[in-house]
Coordinates of C-alpha atoms and ligand atoms in Angstrom, one line a residue:
X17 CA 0.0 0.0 0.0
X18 CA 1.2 3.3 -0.6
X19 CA 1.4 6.5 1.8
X20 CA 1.9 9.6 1.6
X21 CA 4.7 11.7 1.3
X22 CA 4.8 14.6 4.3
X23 CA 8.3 16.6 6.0
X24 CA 9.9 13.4 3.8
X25 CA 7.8 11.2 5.9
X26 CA 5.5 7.9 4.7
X27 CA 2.6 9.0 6.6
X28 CA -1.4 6.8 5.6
X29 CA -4.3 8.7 5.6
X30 CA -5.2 10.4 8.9
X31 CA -8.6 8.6 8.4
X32 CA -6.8 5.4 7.5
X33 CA -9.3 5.5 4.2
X34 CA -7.5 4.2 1.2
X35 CA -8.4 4.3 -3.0
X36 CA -8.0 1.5 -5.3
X37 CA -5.8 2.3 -8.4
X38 CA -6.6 0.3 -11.4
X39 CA -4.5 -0.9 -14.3
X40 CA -6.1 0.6 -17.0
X41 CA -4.6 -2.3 -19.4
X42 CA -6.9 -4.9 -17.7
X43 CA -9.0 -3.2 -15.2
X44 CA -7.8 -4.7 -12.2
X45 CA -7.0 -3.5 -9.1
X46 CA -3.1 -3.1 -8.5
X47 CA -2.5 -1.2 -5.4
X48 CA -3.9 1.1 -2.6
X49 CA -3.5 4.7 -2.1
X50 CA -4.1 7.0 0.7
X51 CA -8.1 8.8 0.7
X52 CA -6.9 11.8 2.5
X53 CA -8.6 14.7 3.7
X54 CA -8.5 17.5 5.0
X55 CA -6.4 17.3 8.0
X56 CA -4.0 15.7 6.1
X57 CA -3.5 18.8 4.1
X58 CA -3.1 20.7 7.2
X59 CA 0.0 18.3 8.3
X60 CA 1.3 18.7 5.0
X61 CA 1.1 22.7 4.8
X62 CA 2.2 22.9 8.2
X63 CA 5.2 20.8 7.3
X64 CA 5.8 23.1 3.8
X65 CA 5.4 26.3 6.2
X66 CA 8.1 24.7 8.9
X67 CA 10.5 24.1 5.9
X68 CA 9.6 27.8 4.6
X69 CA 10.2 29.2 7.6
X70 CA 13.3 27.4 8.3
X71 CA 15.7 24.9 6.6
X72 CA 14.6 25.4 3.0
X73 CA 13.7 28.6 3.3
X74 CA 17.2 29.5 4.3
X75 CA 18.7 28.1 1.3
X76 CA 20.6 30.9 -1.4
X77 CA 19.3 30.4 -5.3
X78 CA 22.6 28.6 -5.9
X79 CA 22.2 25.9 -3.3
X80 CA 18.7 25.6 -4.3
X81 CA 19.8 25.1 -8.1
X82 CA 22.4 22.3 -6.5
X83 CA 19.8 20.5 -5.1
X84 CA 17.4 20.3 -7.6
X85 CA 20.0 19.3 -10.2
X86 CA 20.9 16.3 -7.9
X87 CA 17.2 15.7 -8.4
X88 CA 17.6 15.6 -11.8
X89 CA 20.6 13.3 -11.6
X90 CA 18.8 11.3 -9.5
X91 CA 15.7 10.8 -11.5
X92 CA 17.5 10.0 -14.8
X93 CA 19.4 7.6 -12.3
X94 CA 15.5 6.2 -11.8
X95 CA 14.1 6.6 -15.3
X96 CA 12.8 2.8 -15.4
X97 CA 11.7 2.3 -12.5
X98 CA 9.6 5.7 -12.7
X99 CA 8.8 5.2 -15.7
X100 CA 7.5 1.3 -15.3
X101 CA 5.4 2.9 -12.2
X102 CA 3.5 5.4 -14.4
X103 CA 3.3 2.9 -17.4
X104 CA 1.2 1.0 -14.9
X105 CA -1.1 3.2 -13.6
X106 CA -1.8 5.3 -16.8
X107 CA -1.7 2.7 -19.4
X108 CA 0.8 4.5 -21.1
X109 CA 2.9 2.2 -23.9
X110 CA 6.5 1.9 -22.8
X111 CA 8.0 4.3 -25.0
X112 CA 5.3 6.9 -23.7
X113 CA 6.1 6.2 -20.1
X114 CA 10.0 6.5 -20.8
X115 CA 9.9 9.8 -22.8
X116 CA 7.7 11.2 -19.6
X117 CA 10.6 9.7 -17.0
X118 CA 13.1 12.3 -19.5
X119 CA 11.0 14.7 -20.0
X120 CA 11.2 15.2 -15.1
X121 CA 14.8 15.1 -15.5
X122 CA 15.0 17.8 -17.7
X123 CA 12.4 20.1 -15.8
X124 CA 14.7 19.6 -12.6
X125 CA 18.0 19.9 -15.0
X126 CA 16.4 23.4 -16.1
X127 CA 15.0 25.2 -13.2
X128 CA 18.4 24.0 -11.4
X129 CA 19.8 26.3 -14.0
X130 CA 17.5 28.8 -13.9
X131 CA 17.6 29.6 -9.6
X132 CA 20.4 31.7 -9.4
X133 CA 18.9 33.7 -12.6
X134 CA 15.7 35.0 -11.7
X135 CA 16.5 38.6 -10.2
X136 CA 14.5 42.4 -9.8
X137 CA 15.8 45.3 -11.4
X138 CA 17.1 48.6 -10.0
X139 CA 14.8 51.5 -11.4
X140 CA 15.1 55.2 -12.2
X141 CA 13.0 57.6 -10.1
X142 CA 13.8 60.8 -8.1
X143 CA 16.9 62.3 -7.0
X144 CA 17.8 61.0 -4.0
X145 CA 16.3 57.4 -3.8
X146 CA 17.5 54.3 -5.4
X147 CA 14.6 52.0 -6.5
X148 CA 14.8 48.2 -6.7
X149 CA 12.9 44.9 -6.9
X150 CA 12.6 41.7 -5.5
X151 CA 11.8 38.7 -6.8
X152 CA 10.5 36.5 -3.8
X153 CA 8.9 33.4 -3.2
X154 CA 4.9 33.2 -2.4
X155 CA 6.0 31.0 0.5
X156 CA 3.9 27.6 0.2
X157 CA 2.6 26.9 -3.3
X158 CA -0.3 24.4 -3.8
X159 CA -0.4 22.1 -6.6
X160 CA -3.2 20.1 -8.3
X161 CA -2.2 17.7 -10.7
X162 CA -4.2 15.6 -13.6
X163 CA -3.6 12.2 -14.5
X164 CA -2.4 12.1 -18.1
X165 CA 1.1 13.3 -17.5
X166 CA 1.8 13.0 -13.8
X167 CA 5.7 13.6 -14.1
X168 CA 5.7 15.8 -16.8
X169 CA 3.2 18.0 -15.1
X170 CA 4.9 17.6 -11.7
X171 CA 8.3 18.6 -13.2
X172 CA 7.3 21.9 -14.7
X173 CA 4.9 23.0 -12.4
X174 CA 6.7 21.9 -8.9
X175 CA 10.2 22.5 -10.3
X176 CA 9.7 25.7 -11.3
X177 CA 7.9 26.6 -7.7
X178 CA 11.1 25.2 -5.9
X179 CA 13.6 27.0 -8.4
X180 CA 11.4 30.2 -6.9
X181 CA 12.1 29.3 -3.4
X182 CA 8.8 27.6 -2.6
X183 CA 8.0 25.3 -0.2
X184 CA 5.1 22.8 -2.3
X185 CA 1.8 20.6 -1.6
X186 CA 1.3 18.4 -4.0
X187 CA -2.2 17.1 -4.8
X188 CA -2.1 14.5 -7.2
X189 CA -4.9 13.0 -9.3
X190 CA -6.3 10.0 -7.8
X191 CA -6.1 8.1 -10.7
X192 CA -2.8 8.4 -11.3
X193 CA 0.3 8.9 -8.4
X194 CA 2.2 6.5 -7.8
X195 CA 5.3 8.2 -9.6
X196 CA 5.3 11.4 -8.1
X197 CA 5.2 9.6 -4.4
X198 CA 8.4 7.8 -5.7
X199 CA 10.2 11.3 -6.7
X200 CA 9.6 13.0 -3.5
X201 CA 11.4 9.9 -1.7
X202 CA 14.4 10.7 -4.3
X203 CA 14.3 14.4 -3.4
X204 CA 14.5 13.3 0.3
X205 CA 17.3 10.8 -0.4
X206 CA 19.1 13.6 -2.2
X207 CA 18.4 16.1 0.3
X208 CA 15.8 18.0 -0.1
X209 CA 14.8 19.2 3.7
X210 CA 11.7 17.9 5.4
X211 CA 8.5 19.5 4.1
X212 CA 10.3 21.6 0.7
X213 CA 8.1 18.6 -1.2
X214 CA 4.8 16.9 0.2
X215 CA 2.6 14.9 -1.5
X216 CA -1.1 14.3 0.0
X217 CA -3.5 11.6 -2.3
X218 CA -6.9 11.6 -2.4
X219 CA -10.2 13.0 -4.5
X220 CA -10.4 16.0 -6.1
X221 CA -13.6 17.3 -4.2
X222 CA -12.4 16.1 -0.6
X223 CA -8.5 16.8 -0.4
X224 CA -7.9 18.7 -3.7
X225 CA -11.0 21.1 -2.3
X226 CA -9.4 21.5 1.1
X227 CA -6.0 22.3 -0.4
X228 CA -7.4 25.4 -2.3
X229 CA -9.0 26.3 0.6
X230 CA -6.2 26.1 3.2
X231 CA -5.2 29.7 4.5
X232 CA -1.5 28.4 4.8
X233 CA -1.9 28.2 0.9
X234 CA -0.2 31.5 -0.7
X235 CA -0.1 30.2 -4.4
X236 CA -2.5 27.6 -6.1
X237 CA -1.4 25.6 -9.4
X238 CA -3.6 24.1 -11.2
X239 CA -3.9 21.7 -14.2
X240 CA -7.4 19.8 -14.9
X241 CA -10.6 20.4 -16.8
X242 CA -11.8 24.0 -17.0
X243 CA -15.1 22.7 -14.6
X244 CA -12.4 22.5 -11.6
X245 CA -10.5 25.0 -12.6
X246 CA -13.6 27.2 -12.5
X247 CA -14.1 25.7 -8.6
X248 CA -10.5 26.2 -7.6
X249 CA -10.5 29.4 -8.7
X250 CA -14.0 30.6 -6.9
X251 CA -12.3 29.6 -3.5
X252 CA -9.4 30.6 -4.0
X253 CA -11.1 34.0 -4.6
X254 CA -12.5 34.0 -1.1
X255 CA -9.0 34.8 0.1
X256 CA -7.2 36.4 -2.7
X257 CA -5.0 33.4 -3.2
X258 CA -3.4 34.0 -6.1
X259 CA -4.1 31.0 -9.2
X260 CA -2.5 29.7 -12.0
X261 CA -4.7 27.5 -14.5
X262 CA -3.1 25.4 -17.1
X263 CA -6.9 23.9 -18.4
X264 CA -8.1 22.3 -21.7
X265 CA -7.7 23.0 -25.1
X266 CA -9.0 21.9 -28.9
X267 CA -6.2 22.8 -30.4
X268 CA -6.3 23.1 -34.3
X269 CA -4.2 21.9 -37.1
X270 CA -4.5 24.4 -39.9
X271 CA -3.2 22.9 -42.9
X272 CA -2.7 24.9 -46.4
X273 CA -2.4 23.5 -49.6
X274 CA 1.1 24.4 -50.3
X275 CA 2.4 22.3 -47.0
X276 CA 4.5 19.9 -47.2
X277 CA 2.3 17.2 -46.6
X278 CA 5.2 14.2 -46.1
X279 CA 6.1 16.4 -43.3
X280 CA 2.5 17.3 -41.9
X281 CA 1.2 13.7 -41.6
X282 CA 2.7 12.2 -39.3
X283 CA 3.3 14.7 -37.0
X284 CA -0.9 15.8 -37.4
X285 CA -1.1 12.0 -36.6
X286 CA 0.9 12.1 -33.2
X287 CA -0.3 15.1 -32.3
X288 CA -4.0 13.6 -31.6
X289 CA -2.8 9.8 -31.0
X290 CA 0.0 10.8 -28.1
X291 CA -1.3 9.4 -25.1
X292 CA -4.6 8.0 -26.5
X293 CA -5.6 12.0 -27.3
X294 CA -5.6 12.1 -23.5
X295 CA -3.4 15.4 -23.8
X296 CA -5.0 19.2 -23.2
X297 CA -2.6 20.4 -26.3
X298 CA -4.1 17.4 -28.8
X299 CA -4.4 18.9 -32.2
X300 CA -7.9 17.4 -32.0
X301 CA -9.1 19.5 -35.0
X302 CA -7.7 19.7 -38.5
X303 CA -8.3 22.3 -40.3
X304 CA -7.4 21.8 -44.1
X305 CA -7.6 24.1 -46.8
X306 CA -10.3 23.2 -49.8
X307 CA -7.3 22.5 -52.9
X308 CA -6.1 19.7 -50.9
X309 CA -9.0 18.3 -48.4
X310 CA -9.8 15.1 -50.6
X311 CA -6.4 14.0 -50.9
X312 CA -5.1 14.6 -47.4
X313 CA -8.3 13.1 -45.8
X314 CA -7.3 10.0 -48.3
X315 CA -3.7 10.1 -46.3
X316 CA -4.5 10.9 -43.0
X317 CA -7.2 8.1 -43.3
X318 CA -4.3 5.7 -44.6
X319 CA -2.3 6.4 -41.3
X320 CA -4.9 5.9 -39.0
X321 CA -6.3 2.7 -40.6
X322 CA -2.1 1.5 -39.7
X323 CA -2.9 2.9 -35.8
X324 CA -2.5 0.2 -33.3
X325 CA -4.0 -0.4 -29.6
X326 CA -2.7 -2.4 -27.3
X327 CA -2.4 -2.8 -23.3
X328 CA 0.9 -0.7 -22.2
X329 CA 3.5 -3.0 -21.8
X330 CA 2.6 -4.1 -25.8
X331 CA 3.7 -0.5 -26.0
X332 CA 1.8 0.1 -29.9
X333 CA 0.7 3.1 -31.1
X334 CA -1.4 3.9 -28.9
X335 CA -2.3 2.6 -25.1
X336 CA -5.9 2.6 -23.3
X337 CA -7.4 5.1 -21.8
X338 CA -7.6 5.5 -18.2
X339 CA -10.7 4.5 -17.2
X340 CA -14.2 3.0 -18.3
X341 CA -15.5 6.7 -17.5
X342 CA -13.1 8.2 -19.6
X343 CA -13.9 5.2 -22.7
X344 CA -18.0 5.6 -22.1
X345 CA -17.3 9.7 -22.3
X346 CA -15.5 9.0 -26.2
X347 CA -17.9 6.2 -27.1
X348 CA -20.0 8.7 -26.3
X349 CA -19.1 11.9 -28.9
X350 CA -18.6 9.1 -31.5
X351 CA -22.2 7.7 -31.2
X352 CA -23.1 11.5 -31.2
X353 CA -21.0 11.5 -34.3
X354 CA -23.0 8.6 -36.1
X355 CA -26.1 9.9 -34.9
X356 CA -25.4 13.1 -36.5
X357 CA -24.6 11.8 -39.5
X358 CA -21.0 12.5 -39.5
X359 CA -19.2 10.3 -41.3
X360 CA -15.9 8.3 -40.5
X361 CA -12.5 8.5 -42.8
X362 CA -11.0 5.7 -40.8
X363 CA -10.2 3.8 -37.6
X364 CA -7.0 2.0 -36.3
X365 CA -7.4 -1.4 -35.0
X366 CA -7.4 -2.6 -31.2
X367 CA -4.5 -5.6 -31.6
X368 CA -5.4 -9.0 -30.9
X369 CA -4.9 -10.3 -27.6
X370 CA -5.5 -7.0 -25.5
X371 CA -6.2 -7.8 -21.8
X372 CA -9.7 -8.4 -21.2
X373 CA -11.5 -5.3 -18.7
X374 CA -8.6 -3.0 -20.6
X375 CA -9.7 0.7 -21.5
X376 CA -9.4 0.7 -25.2
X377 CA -11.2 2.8 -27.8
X378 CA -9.6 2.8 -31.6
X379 CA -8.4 6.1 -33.1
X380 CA -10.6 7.5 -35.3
X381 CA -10.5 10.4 -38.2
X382 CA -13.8 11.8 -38.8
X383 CA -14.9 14.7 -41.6
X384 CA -16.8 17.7 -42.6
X385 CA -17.6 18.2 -38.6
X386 CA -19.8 21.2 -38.2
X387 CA -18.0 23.9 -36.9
X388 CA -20.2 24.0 -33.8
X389 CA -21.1 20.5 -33.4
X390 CA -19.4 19.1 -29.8
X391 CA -16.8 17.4 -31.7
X392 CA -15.5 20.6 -32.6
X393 CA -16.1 22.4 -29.5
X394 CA -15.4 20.8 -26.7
X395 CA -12.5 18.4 -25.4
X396 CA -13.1 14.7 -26.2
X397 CA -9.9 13.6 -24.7
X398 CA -9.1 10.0 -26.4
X399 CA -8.0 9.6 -30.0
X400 CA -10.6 11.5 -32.0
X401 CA -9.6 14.4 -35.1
X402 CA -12.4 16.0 -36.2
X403 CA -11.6 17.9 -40.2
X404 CA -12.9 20.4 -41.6
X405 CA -12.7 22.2 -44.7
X406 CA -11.7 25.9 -45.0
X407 CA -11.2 28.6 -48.2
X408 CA -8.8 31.0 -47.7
X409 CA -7.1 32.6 -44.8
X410 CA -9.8 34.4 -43.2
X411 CA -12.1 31.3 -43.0
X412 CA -9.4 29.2 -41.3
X413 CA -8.7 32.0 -38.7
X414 CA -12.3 32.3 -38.1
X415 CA -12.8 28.2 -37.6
X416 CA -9.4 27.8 -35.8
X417 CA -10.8 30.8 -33.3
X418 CA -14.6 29.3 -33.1
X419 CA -14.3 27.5 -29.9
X420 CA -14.1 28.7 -26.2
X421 CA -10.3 27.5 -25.5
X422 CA -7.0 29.0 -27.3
X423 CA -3.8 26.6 -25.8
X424 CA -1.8 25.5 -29.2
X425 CA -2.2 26.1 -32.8
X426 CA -0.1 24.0 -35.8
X427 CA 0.3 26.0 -38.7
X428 CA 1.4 24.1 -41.7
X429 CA 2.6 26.3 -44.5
X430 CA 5.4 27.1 -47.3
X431 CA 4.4 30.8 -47.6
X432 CA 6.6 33.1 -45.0
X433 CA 4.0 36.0 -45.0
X434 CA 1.0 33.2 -44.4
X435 CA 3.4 31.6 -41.2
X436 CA 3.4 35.3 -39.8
X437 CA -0.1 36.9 -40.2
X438 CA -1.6 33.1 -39.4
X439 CA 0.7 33.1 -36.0
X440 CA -0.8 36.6 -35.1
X441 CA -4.2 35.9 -35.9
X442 CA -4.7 32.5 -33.8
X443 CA -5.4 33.1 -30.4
X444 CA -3.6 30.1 -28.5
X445 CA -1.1 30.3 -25.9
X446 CA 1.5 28.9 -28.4
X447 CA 1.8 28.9 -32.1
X448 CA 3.9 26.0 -33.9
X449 CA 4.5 26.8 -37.4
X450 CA 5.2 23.4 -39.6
X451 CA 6.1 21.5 -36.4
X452 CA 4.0 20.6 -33.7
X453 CA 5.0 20.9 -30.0
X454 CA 8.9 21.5 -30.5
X455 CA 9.4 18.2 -29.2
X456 CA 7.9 18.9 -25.8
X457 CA 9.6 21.9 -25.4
X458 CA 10.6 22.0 -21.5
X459 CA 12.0 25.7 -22.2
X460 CA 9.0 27.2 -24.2
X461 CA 6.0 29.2 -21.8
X462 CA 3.2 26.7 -22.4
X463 CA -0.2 28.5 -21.4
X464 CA -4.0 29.3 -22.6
X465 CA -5.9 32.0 -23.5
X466 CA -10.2 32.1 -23.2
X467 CA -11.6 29.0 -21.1
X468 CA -7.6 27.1 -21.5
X469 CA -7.0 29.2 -18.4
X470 CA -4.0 31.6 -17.5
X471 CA -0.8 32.0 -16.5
X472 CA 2.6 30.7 -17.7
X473 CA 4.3 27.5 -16.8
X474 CA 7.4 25.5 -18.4
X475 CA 10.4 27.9 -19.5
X476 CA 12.0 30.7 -17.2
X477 CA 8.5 32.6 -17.9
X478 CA 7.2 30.4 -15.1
X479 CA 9.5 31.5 -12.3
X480 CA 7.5 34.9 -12.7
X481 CA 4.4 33.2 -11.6
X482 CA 5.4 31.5 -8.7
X483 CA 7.2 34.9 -7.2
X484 CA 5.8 37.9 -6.2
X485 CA 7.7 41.0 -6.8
X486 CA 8.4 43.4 -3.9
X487 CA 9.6 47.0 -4.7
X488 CA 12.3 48.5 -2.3
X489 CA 12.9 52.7 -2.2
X490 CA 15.5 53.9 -0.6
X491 CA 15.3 57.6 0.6
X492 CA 19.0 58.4 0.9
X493 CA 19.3 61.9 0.1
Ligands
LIG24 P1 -9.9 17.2 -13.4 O1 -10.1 18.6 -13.5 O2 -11.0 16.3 -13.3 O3 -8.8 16.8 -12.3 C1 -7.6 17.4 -12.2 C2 -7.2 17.4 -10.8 O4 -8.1 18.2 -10.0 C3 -7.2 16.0 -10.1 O5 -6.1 15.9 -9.2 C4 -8.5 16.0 -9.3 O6 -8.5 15.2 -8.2 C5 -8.5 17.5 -8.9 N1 -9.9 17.9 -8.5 C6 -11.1 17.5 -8.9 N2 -12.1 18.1 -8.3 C7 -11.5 19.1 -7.5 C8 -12.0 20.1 -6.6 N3 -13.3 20.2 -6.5 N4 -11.1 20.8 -6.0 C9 -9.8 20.7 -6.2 N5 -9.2 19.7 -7.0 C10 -10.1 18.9 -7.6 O7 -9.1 16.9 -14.8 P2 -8.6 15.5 -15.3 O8 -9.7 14.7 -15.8 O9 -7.7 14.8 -14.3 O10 -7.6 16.0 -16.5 C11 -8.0 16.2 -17.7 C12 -8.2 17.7 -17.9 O11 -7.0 18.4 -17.6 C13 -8.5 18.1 -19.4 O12 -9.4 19.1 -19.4 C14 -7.1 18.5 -19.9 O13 -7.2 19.4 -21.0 C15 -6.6 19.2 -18.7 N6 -5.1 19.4 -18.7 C16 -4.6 20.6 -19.0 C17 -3.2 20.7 -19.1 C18 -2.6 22.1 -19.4 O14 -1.4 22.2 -19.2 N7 -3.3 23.0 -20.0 C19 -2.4 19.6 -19.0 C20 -3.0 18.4 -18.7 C21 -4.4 18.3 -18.6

């Protein structure tokens, strides 16, 4: 059974209530997690205040940086093992699950970098004062945490908080933790003081709810569906608890007919088929200009009739999804779909000798979707693309900006001008012109506009966030 992770502590739940956690590849129950509430979250912030306050509070930016780059060493040290834990417990295929293990090490690598950079600025003002700023920490930083990237997520959002000076509460999702326990043990074994990192399980409306409500909370992260995000927000308002919301997204693909298609495919393929679709910046929509909409549809449907599913450790294309809620919810949209009368392009194939009770839905390309159907609108999260057909510039600006979120756009295009005024004239949070993602892109701001939420994580853009910025005069004379 596992427990949680408090002042580098295994503690259970106060309550001694525990979760099940499920292998999504067969269903089955695997292990035990801690149903915390919330006087567990008060041991935990009362340990992250104690460290605050004292040990890890007391640390310069350079040792800080030192620290957390033994993390990183550390973690790469554990990339199987990590990796193997949150292959099992999010279904993710092998190669997935290893890329994710990276991708930690490399948030710890760069915000160990990045401590001992992040300083104020002296400004001009009257004669005879000197004006400066500083950069400091919010003091103890909450953080709630989805299930399709638990490392990933963990490493930008409570790496950059400790590169700040932070002490954290982590909250992960209940579905998916068992990695992020392991990586606070490393960060104890490495050093990391009592309370700096705390980990408290549980559900989202019991011990994710009493974390955003804790007064000993000066900072709340938080990266989930824009329904939550709209709850942690409201009560965090109640104190003026200041929020960052990394929410959903449906993302488009916007693809002209002088791209280079060879190039486009596979990438436009990847982007909705990573992680089952399960990802907030899926390019769930492609958006393909009229010349070449027959053709491409014919290519794209080729590559997804190759897709394969399989349970994770068959590590195929594609993996299942996390949970038979999270299967009935796309089952759902795609008998909406056929209902609707929208018609498929093509499906992948769920590979022979799956695990029976496994999670698995087949990736599927589906056309002409109505601009304000669902399918366009809102997030299916699983292995769905929706196309549609656009004229000319204007029209593909007008359906790329038709939906409520604006995370990440693809623009695929030959013409120079056509890269710049599209990348102006998408509202997302990113813009990726005839790539997709940068190839995760650990030092790039990732961050919404509209209902994808605010606020910057990833990249030295975050450290701003996770600071507040105090402004010193000096009346001298
Ligand atoms: P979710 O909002 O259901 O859960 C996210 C986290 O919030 C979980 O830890 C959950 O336990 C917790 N939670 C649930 N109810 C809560 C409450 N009342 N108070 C406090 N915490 C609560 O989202 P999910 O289903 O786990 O994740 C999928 C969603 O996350 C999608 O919308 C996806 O786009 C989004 N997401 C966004 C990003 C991003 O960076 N923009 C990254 C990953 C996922």
């Amino acid at each position: 059974m596992q427990m949680n992770f408090i002042a580098n502590q295994s503690a259970p739940a106060l309550a001694g209530q525990t979760i099940d956690v499920l292998d999504p590849s067969d269903g089955q129950v695997f292990e035990q997690i801690p149903r915390s509430q919330a006087a567990d979250i008060d041991h935990a912030v009362q340990a992250a205040r104690a460290a605050f306050n004292g040990p890890w509070g007391k640390l310069s930016a350079m040792e800080r940086g030192r620290l957390l780059m033994k993390l990183s060493q550390k973690v790469s040290e554990h990339a199987a093992d990590l990796a193997a834990l949150e292959q099992r417990d999010c279904g993710k295929p092998t190669k997935q699950a290893a890329a994710d293990s990276v991708a930690l090490a490399r948030y710890f690598e760069f915000y160990a970098g990045a401590c001992d950079k992040l300083h104020g600025e002296t400004l001009p003002y009257q004669n005879g004062y000197s004006v400066l700023t500083w950069r400091e920490p919010h003091g103890v930083t909450g953080h709630v945490i989805p299930w399709n990237y638990p490392m990933q997520i963990f490493g930008r959002s409570v790496g950059g908080a400790l590169a700040a000076g932070n002490a954290c509460v982590v909250k992960p999702a209940e579905d998916a933790c068992l990695s992020l326990i392991r990586v606070a043990q490393l960060a104890a074994e490495v050093g990391f003081p009592p309370g700096a990192i705390n980990i408290v399980t549980g559900y989202g409306h019991e011990v994710g709810d009493a974390l955003a409500r804790h007064p000993g909370i000066d900072h709340i992260s938080f990266t989930g569906s824009p329904r939550v995000g709209t709850l942690i927000q409201q009560v965090a308002a109640e104190r003026h608890c200041p929020v960052t919301l990394e929410l959903g997204g449906k993302s488009p693909q916007i693809i002209f007919d002088e791209a280079d298609l060879d190039a486009a495919i596979p990438v436009v393929v990847n982007a909705i088929v990573q992680n089952s679709g399960q990802t907030c910046s899926a390019g769930s929509r492609v958006l393909i200009q009229q010349g070449i909409y027959e053709p491409l549809l014919k290519r794209l449907g080729e590559a997804f009739g190759r897709l394969q599913v399989g349970s994770a450790a068959m590590n195929l294309d594609l993996g299942p999804l996390i949970r038979a809620s999270q299967l009935e919810r796309v089952t759902g949209f795609l008998d909406q779909a056929k209902a609707d009368g929208i018609a498929t392009v093509a499906q992948g194939q769920i590979a022979a000798g799956v695990p029976a009770g496994g999670f698995y839905q087949a990736p599927t390309l589906l056309r002409d979707v109505p601009v304000m159907h669902r399918l366009a609108q809102e997030e299916v999260f699983g292995p769905v693309l929706s196309a549609m057909a656009f004229s000319d510039e204007d029209h593909a600006v007008e359906l790329a900006n038709a939906t409520e979120f604006g995370l990440v756009a693809g623009i695929w295009t030959r013409d120079g001008g056509r890269q710049f005024r599209m990348a102006k004239r998408v509202r997302s949070g990113q813009v990726f012109i005839n790539n997709y993602g940068a190839g995760g892109g650990v030092e790039l701001p990732f961050g919404g506009v509209k209902s994808s939420g605010y606020g910057r994580e990833k990249g030295f853009e975050a450290l701003l966030g996770f600071t507040t910025l105090k402004t010193v005069a000096i009346a001298h004379g």
